XYZ file of C-alpha atoms in Angstrom:
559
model
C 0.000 0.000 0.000
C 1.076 3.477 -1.151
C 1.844 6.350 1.638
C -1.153 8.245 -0.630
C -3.417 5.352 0.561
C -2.461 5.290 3.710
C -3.457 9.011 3.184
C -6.832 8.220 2.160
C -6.993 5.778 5.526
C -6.239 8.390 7.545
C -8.995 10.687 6.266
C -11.581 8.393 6.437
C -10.664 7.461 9.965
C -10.881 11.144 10.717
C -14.099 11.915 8.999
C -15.424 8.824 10.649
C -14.380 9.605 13.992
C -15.641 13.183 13.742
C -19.265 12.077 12.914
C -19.301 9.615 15.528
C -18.240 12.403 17.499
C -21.706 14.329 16.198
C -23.524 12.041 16.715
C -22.509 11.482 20.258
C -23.221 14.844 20.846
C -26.842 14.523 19.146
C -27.407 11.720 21.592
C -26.607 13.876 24.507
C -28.532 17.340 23.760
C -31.577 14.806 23.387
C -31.166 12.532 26.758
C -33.855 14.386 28.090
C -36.349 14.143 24.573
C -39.071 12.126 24.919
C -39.282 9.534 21.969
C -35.969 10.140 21.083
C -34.082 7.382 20.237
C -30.441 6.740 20.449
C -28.149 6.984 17.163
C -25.455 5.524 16.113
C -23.054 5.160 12.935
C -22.819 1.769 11.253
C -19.206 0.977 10.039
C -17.631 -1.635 8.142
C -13.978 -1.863 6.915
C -13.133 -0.677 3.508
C -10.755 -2.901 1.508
C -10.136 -3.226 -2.273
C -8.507 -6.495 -4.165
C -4.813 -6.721 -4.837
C -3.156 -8.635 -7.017
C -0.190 -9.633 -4.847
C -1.778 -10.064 -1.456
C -5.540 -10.348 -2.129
C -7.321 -7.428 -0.299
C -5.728 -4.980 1.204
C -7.503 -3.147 4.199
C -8.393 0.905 2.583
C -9.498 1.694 6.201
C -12.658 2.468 7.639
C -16.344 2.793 5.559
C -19.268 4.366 7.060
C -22.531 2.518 6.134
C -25.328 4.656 7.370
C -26.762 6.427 10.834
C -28.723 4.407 12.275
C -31.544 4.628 15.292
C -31.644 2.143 18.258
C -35.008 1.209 18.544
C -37.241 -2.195 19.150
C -39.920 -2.151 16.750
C -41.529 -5.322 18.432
C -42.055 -3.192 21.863
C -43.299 -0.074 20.101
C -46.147 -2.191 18.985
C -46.778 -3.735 22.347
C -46.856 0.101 23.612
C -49.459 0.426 21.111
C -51.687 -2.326 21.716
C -51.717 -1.832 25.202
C -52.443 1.742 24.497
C -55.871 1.463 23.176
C -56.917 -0.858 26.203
C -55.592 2.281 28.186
C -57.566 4.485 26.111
C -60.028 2.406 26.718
C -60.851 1.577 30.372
C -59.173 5.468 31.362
C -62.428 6.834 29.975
C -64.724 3.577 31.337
C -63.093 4.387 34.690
C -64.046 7.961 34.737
C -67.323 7.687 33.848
C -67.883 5.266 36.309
C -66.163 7.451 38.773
C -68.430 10.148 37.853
C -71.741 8.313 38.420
C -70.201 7.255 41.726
C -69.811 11.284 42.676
C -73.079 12.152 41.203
C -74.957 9.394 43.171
C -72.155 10.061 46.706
C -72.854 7.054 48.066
C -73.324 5.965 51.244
C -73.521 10.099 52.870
C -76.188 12.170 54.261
C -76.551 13.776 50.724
C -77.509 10.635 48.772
C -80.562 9.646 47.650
C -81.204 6.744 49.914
C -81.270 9.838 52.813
C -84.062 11.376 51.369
C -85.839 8.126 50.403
C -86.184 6.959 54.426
C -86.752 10.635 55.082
C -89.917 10.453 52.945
C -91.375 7.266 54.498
C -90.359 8.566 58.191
C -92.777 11.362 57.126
C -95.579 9.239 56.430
C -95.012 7.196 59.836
C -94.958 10.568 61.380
C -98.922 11.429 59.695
C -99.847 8.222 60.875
C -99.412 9.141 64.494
C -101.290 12.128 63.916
C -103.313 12.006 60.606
C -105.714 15.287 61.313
C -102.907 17.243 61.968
C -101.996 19.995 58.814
C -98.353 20.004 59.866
C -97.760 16.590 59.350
C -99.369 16.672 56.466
C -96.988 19.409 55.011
C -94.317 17.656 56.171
C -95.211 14.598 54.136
C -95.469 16.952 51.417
C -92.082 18.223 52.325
C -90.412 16.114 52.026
C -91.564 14.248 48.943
C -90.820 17.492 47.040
C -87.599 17.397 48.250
C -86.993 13.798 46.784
C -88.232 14.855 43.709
C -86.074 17.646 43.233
C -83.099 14.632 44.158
C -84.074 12.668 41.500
C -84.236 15.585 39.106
C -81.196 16.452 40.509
C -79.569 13.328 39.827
C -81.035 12.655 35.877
C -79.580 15.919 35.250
C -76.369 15.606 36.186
C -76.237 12.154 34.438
C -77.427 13.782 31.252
C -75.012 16.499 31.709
C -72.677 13.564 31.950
C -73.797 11.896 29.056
C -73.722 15.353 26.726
C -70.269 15.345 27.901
C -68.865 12.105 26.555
C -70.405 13.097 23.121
C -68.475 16.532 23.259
C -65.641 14.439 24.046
C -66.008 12.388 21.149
C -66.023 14.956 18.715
C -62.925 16.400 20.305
C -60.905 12.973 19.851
C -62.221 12.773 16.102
C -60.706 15.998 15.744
C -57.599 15.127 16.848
C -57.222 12.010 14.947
C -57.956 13.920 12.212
C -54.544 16.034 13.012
C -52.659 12.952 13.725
C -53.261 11.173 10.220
C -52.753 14.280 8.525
C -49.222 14.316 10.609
C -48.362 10.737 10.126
C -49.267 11.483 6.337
C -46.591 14.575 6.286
C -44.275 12.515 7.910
C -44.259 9.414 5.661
C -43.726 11.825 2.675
C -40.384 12.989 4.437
C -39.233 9.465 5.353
C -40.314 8.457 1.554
C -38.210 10.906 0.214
C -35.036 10.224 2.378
C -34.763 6.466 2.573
C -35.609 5.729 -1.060
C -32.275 7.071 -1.656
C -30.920 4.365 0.866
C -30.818 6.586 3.791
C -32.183 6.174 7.279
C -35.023 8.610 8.271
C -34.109 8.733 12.009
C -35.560 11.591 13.667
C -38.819 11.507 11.432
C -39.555 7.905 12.435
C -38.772 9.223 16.173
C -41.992 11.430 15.439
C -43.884 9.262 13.822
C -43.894 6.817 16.543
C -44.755 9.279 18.802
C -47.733 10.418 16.692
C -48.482 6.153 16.342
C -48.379 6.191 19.941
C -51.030 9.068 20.974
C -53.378 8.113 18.040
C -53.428 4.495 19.477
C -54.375 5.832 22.656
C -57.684 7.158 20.505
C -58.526 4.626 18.708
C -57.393 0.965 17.670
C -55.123 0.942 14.919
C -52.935 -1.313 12.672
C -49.757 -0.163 11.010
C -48.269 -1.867 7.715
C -44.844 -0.585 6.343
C -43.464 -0.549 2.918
C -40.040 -1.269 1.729
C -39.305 2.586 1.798
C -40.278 3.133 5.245
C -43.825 4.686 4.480
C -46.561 3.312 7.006
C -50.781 2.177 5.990
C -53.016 3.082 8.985
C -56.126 1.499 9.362
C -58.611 1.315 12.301
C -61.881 -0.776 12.672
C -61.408 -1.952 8.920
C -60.889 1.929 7.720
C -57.919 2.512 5.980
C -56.717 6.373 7.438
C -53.308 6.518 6.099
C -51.816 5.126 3.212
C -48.511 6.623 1.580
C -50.708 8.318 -1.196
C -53.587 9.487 0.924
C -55.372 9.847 4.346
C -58.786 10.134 4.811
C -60.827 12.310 7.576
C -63.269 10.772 9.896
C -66.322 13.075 10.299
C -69.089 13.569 12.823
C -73.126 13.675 12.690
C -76.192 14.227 14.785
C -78.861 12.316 15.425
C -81.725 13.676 17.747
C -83.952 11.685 19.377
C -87.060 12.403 21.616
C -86.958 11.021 25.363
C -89.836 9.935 27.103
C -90.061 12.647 29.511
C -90.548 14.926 26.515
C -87.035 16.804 25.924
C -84.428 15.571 23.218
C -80.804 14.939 22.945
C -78.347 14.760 20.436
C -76.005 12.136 19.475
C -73.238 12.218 17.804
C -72.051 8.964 15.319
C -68.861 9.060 13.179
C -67.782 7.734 9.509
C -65.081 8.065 6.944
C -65.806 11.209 4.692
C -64.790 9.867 1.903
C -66.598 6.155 1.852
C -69.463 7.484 4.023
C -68.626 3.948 6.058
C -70.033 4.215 9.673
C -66.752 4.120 12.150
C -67.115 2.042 15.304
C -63.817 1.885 16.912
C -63.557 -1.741 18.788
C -60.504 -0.154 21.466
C -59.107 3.020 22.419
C -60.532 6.740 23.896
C -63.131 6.883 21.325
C -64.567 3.360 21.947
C -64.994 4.027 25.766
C -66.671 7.625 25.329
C -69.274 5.306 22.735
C -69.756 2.902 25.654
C -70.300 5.168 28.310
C -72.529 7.338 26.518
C -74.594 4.605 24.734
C -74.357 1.541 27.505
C -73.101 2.706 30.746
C -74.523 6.015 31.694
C -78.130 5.022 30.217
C -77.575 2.030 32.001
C -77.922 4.008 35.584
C -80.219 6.247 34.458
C -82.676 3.442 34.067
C -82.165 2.086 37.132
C -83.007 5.676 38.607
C -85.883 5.891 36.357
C -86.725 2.462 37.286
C -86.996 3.227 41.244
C -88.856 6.528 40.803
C -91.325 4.896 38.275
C -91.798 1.886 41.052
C -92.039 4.537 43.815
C -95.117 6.304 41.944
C -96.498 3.629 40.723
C -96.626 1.892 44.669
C -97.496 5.022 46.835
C -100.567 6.230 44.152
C -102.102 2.337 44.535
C -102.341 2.721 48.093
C -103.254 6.279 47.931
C -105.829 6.337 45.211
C -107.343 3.793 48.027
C -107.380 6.226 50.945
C -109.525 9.163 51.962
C -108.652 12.653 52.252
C -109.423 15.112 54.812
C -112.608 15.820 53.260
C -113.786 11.964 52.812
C -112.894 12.221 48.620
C -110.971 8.771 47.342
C -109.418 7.951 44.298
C -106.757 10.923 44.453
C -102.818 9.924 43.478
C -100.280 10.891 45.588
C -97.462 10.919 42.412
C -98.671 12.342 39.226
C -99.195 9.210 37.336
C -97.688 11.004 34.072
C -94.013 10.186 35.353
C -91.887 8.569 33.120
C -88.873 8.493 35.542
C -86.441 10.373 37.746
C -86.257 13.589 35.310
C -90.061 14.575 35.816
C -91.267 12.489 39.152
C -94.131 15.526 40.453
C -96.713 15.735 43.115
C -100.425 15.600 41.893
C -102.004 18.615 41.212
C -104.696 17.610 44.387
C -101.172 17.393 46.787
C -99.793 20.435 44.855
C -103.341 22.070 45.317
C -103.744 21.012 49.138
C -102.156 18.887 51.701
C -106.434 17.706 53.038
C -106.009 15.746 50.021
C -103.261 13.376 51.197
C -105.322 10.188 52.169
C -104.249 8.915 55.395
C -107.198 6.944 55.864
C -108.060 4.000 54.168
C -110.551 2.725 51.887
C -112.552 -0.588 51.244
C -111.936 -2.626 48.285
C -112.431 -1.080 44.711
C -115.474 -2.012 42.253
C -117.124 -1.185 39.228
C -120.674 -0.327 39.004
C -123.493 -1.644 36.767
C -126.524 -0.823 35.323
C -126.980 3.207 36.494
C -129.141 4.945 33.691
C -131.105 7.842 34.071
C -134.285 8.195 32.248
C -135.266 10.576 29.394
C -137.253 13.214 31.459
C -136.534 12.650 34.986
C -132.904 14.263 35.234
C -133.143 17.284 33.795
C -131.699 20.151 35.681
C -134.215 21.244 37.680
C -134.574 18.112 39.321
C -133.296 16.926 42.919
C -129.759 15.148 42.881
C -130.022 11.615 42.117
C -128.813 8.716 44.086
C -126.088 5.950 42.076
C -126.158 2.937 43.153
C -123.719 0.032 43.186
C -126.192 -1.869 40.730
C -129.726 -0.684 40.436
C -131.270 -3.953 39.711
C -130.068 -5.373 42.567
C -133.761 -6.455 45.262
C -132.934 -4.210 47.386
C -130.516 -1.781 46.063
C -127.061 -0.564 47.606
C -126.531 3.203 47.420
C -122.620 3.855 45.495
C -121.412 6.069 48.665
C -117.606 6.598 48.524
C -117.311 7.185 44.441
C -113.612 7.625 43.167
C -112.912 10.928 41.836
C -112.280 10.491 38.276
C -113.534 7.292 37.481
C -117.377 8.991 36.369
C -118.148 8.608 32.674
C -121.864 10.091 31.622
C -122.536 9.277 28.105
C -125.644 10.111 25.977
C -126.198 7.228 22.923
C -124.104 10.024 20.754
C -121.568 11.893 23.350
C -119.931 11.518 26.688
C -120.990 14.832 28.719
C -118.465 16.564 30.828
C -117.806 16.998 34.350
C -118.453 20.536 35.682
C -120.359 21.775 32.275
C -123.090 18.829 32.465
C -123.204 17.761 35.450
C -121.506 17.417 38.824
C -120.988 14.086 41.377
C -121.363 14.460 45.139
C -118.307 11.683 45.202
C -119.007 10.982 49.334
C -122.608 10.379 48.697
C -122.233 9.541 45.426
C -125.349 11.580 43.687
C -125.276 13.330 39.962
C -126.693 16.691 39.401
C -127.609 17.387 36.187
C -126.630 21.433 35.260
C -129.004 21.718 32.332
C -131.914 20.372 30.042
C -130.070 19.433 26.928
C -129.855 16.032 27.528
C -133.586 15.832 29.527
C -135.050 14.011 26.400
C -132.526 10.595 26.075
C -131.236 8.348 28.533
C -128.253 8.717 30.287
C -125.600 5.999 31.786
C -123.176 6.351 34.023
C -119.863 4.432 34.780
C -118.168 4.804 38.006
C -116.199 2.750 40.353
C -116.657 2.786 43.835
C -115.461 2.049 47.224
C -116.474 -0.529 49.744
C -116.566 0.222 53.460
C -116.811 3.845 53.943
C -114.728 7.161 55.140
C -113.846 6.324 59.090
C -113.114 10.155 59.880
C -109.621 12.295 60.097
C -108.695 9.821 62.618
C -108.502 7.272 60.431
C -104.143 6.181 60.297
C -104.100 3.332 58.386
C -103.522 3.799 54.734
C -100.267 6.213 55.845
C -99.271 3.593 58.303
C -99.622 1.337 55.440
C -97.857 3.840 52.997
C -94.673 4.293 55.289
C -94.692 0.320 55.462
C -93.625 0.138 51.729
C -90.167 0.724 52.905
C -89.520 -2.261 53.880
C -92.538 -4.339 51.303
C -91.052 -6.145 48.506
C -91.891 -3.855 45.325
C -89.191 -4.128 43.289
C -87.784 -6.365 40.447
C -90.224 -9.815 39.928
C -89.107 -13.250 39.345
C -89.808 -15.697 36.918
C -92.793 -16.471 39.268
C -94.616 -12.711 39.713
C -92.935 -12.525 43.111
C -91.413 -9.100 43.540
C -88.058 -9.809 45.437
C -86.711 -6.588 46.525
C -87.235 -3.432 48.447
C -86.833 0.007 47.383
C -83.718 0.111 49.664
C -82.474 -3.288 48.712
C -82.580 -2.158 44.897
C -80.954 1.351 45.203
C -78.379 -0.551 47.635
C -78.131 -3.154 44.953
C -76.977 -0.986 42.056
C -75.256 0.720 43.721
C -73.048 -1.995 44.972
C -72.534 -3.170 41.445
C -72.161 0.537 40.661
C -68.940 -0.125 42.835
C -68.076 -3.268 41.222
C -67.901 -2.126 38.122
C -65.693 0.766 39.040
C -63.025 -1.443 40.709
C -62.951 -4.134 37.610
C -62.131 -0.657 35.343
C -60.052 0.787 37.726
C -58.112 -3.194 37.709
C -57.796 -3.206 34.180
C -56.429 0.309 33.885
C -53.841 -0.255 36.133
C -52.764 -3.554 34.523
C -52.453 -1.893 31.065
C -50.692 0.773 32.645
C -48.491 -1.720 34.313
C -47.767 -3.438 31.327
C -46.920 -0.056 29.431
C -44.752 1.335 32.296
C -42.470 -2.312 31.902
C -42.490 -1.798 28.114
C -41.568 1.411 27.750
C -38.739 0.340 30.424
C -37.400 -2.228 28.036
C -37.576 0.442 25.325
C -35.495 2.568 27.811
C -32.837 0.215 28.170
C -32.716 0.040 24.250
C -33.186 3.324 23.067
C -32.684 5.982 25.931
C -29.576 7.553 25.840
C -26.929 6.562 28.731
C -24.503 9.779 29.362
C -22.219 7.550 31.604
C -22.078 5.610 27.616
C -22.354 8.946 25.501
C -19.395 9.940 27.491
C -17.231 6.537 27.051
C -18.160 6.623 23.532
C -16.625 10.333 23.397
C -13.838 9.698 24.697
C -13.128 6.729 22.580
C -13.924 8.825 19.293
C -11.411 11.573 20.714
C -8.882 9.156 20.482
C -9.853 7.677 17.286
C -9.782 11.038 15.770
C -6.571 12.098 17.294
C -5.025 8.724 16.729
C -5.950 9.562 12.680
C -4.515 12.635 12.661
C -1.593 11.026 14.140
C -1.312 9.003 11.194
C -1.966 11.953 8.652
C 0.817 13.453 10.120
C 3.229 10.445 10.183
C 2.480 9.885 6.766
C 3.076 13.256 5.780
C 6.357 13.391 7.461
C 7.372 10.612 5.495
C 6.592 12.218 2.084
C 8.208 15.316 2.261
C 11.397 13.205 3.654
C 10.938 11.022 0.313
C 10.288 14.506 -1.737
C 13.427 15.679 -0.038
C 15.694 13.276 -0.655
């Protein structure tokens, strides 16, 4: 070998000593980066063929830069990332309803429930007296504003999660569009047989959070370019990406109001997008499975709760002898609109704290063409007119009167009115004096006992602790009202710690992956520093050589 290519050795031992240098240097500024991963040069010995002694060493080659990175973990990161995504937004919904409900306090609804029936055990010691009776009313107002309290906040909850889901769709949106720009650049490098270090760096960092959103799988090509697809959507290809969009359904509840929801598709292909993992996927879930899920079971004890109290109710007497009034307003459809009756709302001598005989239906009441006209006396209604010896209908329930003419029912209070306690009809004018009239009406056995009277509030405040609630295959009802709110509840609880479990497994499981990442691709100063050192001496050791050489050429030039 010529002193010229020893020459030649020395500069590229120089040249590759300096970049290792930069590079070490690169690898220290960015210790701190997250994502960054650690470089470093790839060399190989140069050698060419000679004749005499085969090859002949030319020094040293530099191949390429090169980033230290496990591809393998980087998709483990992102698997377990969508479960993440997942059960992070299962968990805090979950955590949510448990603060909304703030169970077991003084504030929660099961509080207000026994406060209620303590109310009505409190009328029955005393059933004449007014403020008893407003404290029945009380306090059932009070529960009512709880459970409107309560189906609000849920639905505030729920409107929530469907912002947040057109949030995340924005945001993927950003992050194909990124990962898009970024396979252009890594294109455009590495098909000229270059590594695209720092833009892959990015790129799996933009993989990473969009993974966290929504499931994904990630092809590559031979150039380093990356295919995105999610849920059987292709969102990134190295030609195109395509935008996910949102729209709104509304629907009607039952209690009257509406809501909006909010689905997703691809923009292009109009394909409806239902994620199967990530953010996205547990925002769909809690809004459309979860949070309804509770809300019914609200809805489900305040519909119970009317439906209960007005059947013993609508049996009772008022102050004033009337039956047949509800307690609830029988309209509910669930926790959002629970009300008092208009007769409670009206006047607390209409709670019925005395009770009522059994309930019938009566038969055969018609008045004659031209003996009820209004001029008349009020006529007597009987439990069935054709009966020997004729029972008179005292104790009518309010409500229950239908007077029909062969071509139109007549109304209350413009045709005629009932004495419901001694159950007579007075016609209020002559218009129907010419055809017969019937009339429907049930009716109560026994009759009104007098303000005294205790028993249908002692048998009210008993429903606390009557099996209401949730039937068996048989009919049987199996639960209280307690038992049920204490039951879902509980599982409210259950399902909250199996979320919060599997969160902090996948967490777990990220936390030791991203470890083993670490140890691959985080930079070690105490190595950065060895490796400096090292290329110092490399370079100076080159030089060294350069300068040897050159020493010996001008003493051959000299001679």
């Amino acid at each position: 070998m010529s002193l010229i290519s020893n020459l030649g050795v020395g500069m590229r031992g120089l040249a590759a000593s300096q970049l290792a240098m930069d590079i070490t240097g690169q690898n220290i500024s960015n210790a701190d980066v997250e994502g960054y991963s650690r470089k470093r040069i790839t060399q190989a010995a140069a050698y060419r063929r000679d004749p005499t002694y085969g090859q002949m060493g030319m020094g040293t080659e530099i191949i390429n830069i090169e980033r230290v990175r496990s591809s393998f973990l980087d998709v483990q990161i992102q698997n377990q990332n969508q479960e993440v995504g997942l059960w992070k937004e299962v968990d805090y919904t979950l955590e949510s309803i448990e603060n909304i409900f703030m169970e077991p306090t003084d504030t929660g609804i099961q509080t207000f429930i026994d406060s209620f029936f303590d109310s009505w055990q409190n009328l029955s010691n005393n059933p004449s007296n007014i403020s008893a009776r407003e404290m029945v009313k009380t306090s059932a107002e009070i529960l009512n504003d709880v459970f409107h309290n309560l189906s609000n906040e849920l639905s505030d909850l729920n409107r929530t999660r469907n912002d947040e889901i057109l949030q995340r769709v924005n945001k993927v949106n950003e992050l194909t569009k990124t990962i898009y720009d970024l396979n252009i650049e890594i294109g455009a490098v590495e098909s000229g047989m270059n590594n695209a270090n720092d833009s892959r760096d990015k790129r799996d960092m933009v993989l990473k959070e969009l993974a966290s959103i929504i499931d994904i799988s990630v092809i590559e090509n031979d150039v380093g370019q990356i295919s995105v697809s999610s849920s059987g959507n292709l969102l990134v290809s190295p030609a195109y990406h395509q935008k996910l969009e949102t729209t709104t359904s509304v629907f009607a509840l039952p209690d009257g109001t509406s809501v909006g929801q909010i689905g997703i598709r691809v923009a292009e292909t109009r394909n409806e997008f239902k994620p199967i993992s990530g953010q996205i996927k547990g925002l769909i879930e809690s809004r459309d499975v979860i949070i309804p899920k509770y809300q019914e079971k609200l809805d489900t004890l305040a519909r119970s709760l009317v439906e209960k109290v007005n059947q013993l109710h609508t049996t009772g007497y008022n102050l004033n002898g009337y039956t047949g009034i509800e307690f609830f307003d029988s309209r509910t459809t669930g926790a959002s609109d629970i009300q008092l009756s208009s007769s409670i709302l009206t006047s607390v001598h209409n709670i019925a704290a005395a009770s009522g005989g059994e309930l019938h239906t009566a038969t055969q009441n018609v008045l004659a063409a031209g003996g009820h006209n209004f001029g008349a006396a009020p006529q007597q209604l009987f439990r069935d007119p054709t009966w020997a010896a004729p029972v008179e209908a005292r104790n009518v329930v309010k409500g229950t009167a239908i007077v029909s003419s062969p071509d139109a029912v007549l109304t209350e209070g413009t045709d005629y009115v009932i004495d419901y306690i001694h159950g007579t009809i007075q016609m209020l004018h002559a218009g129907y004096d010419s055809v017969d009239l019937r009339v429907d009406f049930q009716y109560r056995s026994g009759g009104f006992q007098g303000p005294g009277d205790n028993t249908n509030s002692v048998a009210i405040a008993k429903l606390r602790s009557d099996m209401t609630m949730e039937q068996d295959l048989h009919g049987n009802y199996t639960s209280t009202f307690t038992s049920f709110y204490s039951a879902f509840i509980g599982e409210l609880g259950l399902n909250r710690n199996e979320a919060s479990a599997s969160l902090e497994t996948r967490q777990f499981l990220i936390e030791q992956y991203e470890s083993h990442q670490d140890a691959i691709a985080g930079v070690s100063l105490d190595e950065e520093m060895g490796n400096l050192i090292k290329y110092q001496h490399t370079y100076q050791a080159s030089a060294r050589l350069i300068t040897t050489i050159d020493q010996m050429l001008d003493v051959l030039l000299n001679m």
